[in-house]
Short mmCIF file of C-alpha atoms and ligand atoms in Angstrom, two decimals:
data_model
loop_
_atom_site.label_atom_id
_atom_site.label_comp_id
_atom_site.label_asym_id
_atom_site.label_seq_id
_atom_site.Cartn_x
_atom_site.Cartn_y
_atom_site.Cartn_z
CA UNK A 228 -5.34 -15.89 -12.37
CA UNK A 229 -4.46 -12.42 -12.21
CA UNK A 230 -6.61 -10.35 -9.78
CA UNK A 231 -8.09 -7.93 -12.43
CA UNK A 232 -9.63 -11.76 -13.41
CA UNK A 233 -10.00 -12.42 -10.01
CA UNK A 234 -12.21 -9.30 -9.16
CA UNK A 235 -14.76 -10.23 -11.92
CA UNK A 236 -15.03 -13.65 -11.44
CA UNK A 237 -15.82 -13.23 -8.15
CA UNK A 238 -18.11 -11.02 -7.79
CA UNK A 239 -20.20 -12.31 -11.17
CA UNK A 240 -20.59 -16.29 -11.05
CA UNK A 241 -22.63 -16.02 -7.17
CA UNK A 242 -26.10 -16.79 -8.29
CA UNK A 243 -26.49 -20.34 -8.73
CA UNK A 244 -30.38 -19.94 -8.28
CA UNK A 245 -31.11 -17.64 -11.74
CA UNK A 246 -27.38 -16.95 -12.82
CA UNK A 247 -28.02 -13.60 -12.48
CA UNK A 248 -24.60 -11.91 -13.63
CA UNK A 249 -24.49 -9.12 -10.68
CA UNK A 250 -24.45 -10.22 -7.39
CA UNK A 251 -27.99 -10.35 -5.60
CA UNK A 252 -28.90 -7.13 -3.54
CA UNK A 253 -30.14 -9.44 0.06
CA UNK A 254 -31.94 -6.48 0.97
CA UNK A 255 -33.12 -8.11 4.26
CA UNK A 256 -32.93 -7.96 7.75
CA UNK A 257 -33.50 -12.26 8.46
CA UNK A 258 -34.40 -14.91 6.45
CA UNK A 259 -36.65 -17.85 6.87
CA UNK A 260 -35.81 -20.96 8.77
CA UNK A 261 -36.35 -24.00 7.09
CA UNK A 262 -37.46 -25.73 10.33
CA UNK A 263 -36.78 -24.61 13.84
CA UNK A 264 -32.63 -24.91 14.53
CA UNK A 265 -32.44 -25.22 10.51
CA UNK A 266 -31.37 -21.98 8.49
CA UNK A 267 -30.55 -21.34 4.86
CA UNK A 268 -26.85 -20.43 6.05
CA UNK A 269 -28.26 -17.18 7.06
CA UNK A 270 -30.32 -15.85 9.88
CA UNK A 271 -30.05 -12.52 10.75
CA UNK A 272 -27.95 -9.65 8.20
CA UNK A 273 -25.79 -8.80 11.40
CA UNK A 274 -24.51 -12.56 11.53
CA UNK A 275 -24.33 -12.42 7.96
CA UNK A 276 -25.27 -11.90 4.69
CA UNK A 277 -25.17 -13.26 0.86
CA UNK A 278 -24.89 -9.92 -0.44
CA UNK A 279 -21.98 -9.15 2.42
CA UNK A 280 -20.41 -12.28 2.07
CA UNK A 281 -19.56 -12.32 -1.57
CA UNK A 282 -17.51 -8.81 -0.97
CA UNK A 283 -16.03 -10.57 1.54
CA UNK A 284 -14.81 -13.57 -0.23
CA UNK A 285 -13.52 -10.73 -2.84
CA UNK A 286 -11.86 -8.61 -0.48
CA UNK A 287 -9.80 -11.53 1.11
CA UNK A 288 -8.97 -13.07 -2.28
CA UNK A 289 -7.81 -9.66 -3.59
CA UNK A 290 -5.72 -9.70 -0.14
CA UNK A 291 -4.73 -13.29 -0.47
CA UNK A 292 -6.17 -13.52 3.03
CA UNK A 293 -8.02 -16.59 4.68
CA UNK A 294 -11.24 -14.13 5.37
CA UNK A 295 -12.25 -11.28 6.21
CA UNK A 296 -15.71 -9.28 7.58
CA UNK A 297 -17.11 -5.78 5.86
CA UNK A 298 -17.54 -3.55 8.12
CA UNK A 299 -20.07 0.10 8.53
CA UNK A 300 -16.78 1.95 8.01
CA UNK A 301 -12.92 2.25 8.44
CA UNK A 302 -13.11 3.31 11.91
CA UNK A 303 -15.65 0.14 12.41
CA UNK A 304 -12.86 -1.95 10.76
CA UNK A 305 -10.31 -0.37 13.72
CA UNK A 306 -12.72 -0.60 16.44
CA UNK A 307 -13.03 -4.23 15.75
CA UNK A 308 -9.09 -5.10 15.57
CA UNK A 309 -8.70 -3.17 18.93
CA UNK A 310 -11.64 -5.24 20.67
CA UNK A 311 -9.45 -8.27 19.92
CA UNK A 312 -6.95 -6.88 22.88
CA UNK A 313 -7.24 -7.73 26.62
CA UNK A 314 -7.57 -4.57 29.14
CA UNK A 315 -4.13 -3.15 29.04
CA UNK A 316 -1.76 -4.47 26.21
CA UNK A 317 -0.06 -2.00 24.51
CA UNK A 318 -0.18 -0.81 21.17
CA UNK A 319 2.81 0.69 19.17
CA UNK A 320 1.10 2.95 16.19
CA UNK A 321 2.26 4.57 13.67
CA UNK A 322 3.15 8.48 15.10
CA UNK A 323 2.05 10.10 11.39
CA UNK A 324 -1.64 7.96 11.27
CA UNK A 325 -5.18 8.58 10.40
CA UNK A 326 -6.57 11.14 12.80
CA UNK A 327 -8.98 9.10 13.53
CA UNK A 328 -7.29 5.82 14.67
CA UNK A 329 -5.33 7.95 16.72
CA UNK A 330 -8.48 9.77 18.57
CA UNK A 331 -9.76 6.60 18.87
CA UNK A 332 -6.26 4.77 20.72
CA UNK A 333 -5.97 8.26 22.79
CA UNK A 334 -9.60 7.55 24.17
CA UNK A 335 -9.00 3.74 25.09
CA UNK A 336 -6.16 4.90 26.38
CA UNK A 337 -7.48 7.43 28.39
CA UNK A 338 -10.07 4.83 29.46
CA UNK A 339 -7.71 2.70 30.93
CA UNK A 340 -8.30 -0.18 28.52
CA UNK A 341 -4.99 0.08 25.99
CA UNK A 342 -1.58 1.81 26.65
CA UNK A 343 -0.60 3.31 23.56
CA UNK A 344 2.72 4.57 22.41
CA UNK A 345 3.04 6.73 18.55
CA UNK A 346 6.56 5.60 17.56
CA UNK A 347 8.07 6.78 14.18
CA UNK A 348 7.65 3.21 12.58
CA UNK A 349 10.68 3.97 9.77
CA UNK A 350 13.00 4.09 12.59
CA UNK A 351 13.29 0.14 13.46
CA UNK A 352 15.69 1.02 16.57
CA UNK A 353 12.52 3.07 18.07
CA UNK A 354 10.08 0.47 17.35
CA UNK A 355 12.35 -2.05 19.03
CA UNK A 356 13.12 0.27 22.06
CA UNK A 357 9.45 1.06 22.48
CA UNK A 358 8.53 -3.04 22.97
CA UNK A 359 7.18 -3.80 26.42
CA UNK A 360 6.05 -6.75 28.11
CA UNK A 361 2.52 -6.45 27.42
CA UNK A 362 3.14 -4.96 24.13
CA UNK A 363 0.38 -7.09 21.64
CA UNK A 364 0.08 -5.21 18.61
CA UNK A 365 2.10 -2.91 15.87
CA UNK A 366 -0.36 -1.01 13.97
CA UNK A 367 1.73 0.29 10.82
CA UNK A 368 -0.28 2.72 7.85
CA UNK A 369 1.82 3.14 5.20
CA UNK A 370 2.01 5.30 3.15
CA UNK A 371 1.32 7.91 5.78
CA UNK A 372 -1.17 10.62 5.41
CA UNK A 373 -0.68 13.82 3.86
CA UNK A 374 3.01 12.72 3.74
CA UNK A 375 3.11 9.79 1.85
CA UNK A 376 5.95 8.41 4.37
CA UNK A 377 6.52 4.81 3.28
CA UNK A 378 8.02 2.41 6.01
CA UNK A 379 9.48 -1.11 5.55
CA UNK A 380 6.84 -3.65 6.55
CA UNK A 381 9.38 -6.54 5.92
CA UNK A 382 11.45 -5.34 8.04
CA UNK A 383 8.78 -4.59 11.06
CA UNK A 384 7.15 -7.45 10.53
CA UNK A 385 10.02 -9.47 11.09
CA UNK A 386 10.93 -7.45 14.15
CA UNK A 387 6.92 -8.10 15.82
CA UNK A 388 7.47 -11.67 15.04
CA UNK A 389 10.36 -11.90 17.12
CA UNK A 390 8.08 -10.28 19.85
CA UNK A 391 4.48 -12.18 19.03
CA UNK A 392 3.20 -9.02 18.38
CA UNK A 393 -0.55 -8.84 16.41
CA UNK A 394 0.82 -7.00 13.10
CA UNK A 395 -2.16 -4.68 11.76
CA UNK A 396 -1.80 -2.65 8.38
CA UNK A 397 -4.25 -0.30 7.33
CA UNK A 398 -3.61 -0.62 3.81
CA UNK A 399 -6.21 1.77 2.71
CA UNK A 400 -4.09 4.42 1.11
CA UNK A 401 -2.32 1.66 -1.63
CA UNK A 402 -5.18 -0.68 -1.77
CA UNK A 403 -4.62 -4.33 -2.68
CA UNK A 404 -3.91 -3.52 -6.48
CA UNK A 405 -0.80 -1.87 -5.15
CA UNK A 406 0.13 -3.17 -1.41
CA UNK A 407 -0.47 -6.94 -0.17
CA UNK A 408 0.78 -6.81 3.22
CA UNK A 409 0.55 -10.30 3.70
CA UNK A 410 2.76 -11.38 1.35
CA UNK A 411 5.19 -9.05 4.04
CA UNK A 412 3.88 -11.27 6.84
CA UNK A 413 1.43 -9.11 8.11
CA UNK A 414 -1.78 -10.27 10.32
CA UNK A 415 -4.80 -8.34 9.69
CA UNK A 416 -5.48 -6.18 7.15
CA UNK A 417 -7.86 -3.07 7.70
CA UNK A 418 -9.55 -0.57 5.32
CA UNK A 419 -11.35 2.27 4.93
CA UNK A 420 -13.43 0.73 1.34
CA UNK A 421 -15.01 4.18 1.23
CA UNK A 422 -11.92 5.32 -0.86
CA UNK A 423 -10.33 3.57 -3.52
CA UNK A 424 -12.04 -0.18 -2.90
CA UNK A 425 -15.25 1.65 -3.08
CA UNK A 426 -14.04 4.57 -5.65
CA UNK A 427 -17.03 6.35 -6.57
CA UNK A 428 -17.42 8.59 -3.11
CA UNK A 429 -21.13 7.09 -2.27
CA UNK A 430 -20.40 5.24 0.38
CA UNK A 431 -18.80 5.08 3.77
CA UNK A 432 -17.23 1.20 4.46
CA UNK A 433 -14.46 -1.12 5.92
CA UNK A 434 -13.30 -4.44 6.12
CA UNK A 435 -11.03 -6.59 8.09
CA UNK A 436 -8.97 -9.38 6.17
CA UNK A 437 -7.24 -11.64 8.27
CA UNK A 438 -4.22 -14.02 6.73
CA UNK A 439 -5.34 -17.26 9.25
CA UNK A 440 -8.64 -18.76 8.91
CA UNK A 441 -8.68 -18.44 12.76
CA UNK A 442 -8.26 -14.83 12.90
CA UNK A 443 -10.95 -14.48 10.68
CA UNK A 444 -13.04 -16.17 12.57
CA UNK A 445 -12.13 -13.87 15.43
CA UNK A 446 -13.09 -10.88 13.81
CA UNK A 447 -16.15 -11.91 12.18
CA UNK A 448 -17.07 -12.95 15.69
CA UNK A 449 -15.56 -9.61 17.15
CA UNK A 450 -17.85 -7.70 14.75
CA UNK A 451 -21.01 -9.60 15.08
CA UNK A 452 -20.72 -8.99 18.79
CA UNK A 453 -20.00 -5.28 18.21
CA UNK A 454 -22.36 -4.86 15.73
CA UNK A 455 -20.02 -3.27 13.35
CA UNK A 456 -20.95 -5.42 10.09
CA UNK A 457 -22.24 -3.19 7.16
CA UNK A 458 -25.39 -3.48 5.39
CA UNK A 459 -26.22 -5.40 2.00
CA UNK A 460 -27.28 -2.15 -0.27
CA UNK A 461 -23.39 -0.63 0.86
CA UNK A 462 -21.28 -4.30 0.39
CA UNK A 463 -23.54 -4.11 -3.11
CA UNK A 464 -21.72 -0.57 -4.06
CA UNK A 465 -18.51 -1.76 -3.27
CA UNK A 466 -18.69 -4.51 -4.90
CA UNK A 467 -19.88 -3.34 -7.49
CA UNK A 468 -16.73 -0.65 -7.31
CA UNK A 469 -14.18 -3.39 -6.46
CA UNK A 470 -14.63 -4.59 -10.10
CA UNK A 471 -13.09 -1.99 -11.90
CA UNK A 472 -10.52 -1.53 -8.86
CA UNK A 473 -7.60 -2.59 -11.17
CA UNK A 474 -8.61 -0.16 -14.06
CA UNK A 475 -8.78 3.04 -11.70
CA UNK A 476 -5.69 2.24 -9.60
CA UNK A 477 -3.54 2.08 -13.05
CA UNK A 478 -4.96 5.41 -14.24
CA UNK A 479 -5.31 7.35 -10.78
CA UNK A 480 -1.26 6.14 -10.24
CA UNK A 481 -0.35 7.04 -14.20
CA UNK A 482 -2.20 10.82 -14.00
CA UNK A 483 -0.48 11.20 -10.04
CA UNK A 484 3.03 10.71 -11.78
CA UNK A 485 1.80 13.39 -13.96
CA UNK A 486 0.94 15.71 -11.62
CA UNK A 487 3.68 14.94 -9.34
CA UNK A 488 6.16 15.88 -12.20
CA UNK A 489 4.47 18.89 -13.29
CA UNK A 490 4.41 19.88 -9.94
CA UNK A 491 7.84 19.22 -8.87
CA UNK A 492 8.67 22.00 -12.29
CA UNK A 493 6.67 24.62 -10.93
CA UNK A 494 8.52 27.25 -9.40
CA UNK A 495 5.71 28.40 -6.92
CA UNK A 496 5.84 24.92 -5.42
CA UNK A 497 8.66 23.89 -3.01
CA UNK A 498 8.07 20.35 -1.99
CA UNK A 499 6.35 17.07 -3.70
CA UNK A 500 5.39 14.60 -1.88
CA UNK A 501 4.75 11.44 -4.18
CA UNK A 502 6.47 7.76 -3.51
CA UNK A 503 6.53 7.45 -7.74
CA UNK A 504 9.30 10.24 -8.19
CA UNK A 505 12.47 9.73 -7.92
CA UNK A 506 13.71 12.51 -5.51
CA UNK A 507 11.30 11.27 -2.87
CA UNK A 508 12.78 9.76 -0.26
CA UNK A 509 10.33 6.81 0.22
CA UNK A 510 11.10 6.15 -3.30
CA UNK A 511 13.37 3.25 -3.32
CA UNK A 512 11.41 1.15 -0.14
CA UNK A 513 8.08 1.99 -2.46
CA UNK A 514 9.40 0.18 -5.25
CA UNK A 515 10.36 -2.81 -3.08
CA UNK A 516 6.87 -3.46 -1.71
CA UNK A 517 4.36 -1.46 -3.98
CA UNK A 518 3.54 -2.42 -7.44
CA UNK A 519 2.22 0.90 -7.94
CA UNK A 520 2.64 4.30 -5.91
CA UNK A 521 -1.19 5.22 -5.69
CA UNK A 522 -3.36 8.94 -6.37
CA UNK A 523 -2.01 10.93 -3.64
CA UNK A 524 -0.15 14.00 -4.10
CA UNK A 525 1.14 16.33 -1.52
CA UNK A 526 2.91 19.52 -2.29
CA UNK A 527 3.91 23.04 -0.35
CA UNK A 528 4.16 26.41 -1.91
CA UNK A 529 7.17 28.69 -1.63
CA UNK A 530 5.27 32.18 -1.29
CA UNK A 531 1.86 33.51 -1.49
CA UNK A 532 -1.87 33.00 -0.09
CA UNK A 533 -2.61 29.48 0.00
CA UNK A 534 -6.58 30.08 -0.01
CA UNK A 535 -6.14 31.86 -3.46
CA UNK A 536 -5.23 28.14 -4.96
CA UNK A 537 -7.46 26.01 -2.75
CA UNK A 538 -10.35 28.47 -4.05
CA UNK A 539 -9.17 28.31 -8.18
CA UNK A 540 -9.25 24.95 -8.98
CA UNK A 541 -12.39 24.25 -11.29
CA UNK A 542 -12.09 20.94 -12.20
CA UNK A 543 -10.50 19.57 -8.22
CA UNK A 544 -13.29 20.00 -5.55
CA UNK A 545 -12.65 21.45 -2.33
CA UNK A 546 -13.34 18.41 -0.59
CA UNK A 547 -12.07 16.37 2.07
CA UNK A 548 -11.88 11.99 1.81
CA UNK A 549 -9.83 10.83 -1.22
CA UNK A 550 -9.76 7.75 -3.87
CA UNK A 551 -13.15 8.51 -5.79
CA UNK A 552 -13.10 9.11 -9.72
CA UNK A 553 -12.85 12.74 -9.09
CA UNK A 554 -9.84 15.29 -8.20
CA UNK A 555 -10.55 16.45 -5.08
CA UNK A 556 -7.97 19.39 -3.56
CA UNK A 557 -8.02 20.15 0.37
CA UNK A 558 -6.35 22.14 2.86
CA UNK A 559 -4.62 19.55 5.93
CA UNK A 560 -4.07 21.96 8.08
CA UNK A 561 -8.01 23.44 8.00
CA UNK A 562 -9.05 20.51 6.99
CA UNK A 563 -8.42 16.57 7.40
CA UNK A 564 -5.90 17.86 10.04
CA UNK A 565 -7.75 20.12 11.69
CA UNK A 566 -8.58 18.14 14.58
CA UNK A 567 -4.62 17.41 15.70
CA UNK A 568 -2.97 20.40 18.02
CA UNK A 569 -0.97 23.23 16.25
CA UNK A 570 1.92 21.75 17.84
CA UNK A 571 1.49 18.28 16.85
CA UNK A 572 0.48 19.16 13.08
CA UNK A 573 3.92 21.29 13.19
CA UNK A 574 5.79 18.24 14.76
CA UNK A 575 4.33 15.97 11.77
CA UNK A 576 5.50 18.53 8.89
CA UNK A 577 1.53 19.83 8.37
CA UNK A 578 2.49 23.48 7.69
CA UNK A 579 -0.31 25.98 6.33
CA UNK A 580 1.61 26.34 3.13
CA UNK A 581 0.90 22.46 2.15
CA UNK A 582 -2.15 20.78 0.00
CA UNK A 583 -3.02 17.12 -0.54
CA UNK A 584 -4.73 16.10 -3.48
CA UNK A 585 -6.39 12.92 -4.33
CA UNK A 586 -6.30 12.83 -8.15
CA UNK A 587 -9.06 11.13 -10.14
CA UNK A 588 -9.66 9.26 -13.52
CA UNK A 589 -10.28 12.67 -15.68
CA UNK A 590 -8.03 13.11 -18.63
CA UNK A 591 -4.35 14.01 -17.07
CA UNK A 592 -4.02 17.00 -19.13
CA UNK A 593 -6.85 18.78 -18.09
CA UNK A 594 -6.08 18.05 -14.84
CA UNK A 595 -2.95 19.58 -14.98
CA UNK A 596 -4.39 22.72 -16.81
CA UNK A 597 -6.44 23.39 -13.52
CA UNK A 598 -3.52 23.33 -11.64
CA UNK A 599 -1.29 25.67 -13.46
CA UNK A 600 -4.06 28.46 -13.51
CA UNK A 601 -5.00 27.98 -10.22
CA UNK A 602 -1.56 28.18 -9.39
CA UNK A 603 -1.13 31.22 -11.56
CA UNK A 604 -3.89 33.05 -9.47
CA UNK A 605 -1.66 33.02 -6.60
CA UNK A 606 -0.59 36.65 -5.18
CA UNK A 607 3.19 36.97 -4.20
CA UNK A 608 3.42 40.06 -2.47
CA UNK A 609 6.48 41.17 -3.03
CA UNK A 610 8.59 43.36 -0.22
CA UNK A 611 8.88 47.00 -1.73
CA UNK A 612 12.34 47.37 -2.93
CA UNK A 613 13.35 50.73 -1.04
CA UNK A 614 11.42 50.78 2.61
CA UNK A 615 9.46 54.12 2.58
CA UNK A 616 10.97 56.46 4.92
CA UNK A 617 8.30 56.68 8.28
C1 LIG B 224 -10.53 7.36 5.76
C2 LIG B 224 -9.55 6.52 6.47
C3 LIG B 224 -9.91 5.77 7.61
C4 LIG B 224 -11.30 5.84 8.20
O1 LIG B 224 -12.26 5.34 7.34
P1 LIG B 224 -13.82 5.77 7.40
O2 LIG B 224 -14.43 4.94 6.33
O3 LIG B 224 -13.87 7.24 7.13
O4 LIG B 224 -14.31 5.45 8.77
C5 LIG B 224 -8.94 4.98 8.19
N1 LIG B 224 -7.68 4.93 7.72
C6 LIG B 224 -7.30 5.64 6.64
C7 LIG B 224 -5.89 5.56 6.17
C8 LIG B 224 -8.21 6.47 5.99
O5 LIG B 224 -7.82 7.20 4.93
#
């Protein structure tokens, strides 16, 4: 079965008590024993739950994985595949990742508990040059964020192999509509489900699929010693977004070409980022692993005040996060950015001039109507012709 069939059949036939056609809401902390030693299955919601355990069935299926365990949120999903390491392997990451992941390797590495080295992952002569003895994991996020830098996880995949490395992908940017990193050889799978698993921007989640039943054992251990599993009421939003996953992929990719193209024609705008056009340079190495290019859309201007854009927009919000229903517009270098050093934002191509956008499900055309006249409220101060004499 295809997974748009997939994604509806699993998360509808789970009631065999009533038949109920949406999953249950276990909206429980623990659950009666039916003698001592004797459970239902389920104990306690940290261990596990009905509710939780049908998105995770779903969210390893959509994966093709052997498991996986839903987490609070993304970073919860991270913390959890770093936990797996001893005290001081080393961990080659992705140099152009989520801010987060790489706050969060900077303090365990700080801490004395990983060594951690940011490698430019679509250079495979780095990657192999930057293996150590107690390397133990390649954490590769692609495409990479605001850029949309796509690297070859064939290729590094085969490369960690050689090595026994632990190959993590966040895949949250393509989602599994788009990106199975498994079928690349891949390990563990992480996401951030707040964005486009979730899609509706009312929750805050993550999972960890794993491709062996052992490592998914591992990691739902891992998280029930942690305490990073997520509640029933949030696994019941996301499942309940994870069935139209396939419907809101194909239109949030379809309107991103759009905008992508209208943007690449508008002479106030320099640069496009977007894997689906042609003149991008992940293009070709997109369209070998992706079966879609995703809603993200990066672009710099060639002149004016940036803030006059970012403040225009009436249908985009002003808004940080991405892969909801609705066009959101923000500002990397104030914004999801803000926390990396001026020098490291210039090093990763974050200039002041450039805006992400995560575009939504609204009609494309109206979409692109916000742009333009925000766009067309930008002032280009133009250098007076003849300098005034002073
Ligand atoms: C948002 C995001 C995360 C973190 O997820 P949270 O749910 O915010 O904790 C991790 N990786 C990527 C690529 C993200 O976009």
């Amino acid at each position: 079965m295809q997974p748009e069939t997939r994604a509806i059949l699993a998360t509808t036939h789970t009631d065999s008590e009533y038949g109920s056609i949406v999953t249950p809401l276990y909206q429980t902390s623990n659950f009666r024993f039916r003698e001592p030693g004797h459970s239902t299955g389920y104990d306690y919601t940290r261990s596990g739950n009905p509710t939780r355990n049908t998105l995770e069935h779903v969210l390893a299926d959509l994966e093709g994985g052997a498991g996986s365990v839903a987490v609070s949120t993304g970073m919860a999903a991270i913390t959890t595949v770093l936990a797996h390491f001893k005290v001081g392997s080393h961990v080659i990451a992705t140099h152009d990742c989520y801010g987060g992941t790489a706050r969060l390797l900077k303090l365990l590495e700080s801490q004395g508990k990983l060594e951690v080295s940011f490698v430019d992952l679509g250079n495979i002569v780095a990657v192999r040059s930057a293996i150590k003895p107690n390397t133990a994991c390649l954490w590769i996020e692609t495409p990479s964020n605001p850029l949309l830098r796509v690297v070859d996880v064939g290729a590094l995949v085969k490369l960690a192999k050689v090595y026994g490395l632990l190959v993590a992908v966040d895949n949250t940017f393509m989602s599994p509509f788009f990106f199975r990193p498994f079928d690349f050889g891949a390990d563990v799978i992480v996401h951030s489900t707040t964005k486009w698993l979730n899609g509706h921007s009312d929750v805050v989640s993550g999972a960890v699929v794993s491709r062996t039943p052992e490592l998914a054992e591992r990691f739902h251990w891992l998280a029930n010693a942690l305490g990073t599993t997520t509640g029933s009421f949030d696994s019941w939003l996301v499942l309940r977004g994870v069935k139209t996953l396939s419907v809101r992929m194909k239109q949030h990719a379809v309107n991103a070409q759009a905008v992508a193209e209208f943007l690449l024609s508008h002479p106030l705008v320099s640069e496009v980022y977007y894997p689906g056009l042609e003149s991008d340079p992940s293009h070709e190495i997109a369209k070998s692993q992706f079966t879609g290019f995703g809603g993200i859309v990066s672009f710099r201007l060639t002149a004016g005040n940036i803030r006059d854009v970012l403040g225009a927009t009436k249908i985009f919000s002003l808004a940080e996060s991405l892969g909801g229903v609705e066009s959101l517009i923000e500002h990397p270098a104030t914004m999801s950015h803000a926390s990396m050093t001026p020098e490291l934002r210039e090093a990763a191509g974050i200039t002041e001039n450039l805006i992400r956008l995560s575009i939504g499900i609204e009609h494309v055309d109206d979409l692109i109507a916000d742009l333009d006249q925000a766009l067309s409220a930008i002032t280009v101060w133009e250098p007076a012709k003849e300098a005034a004499p002073c």
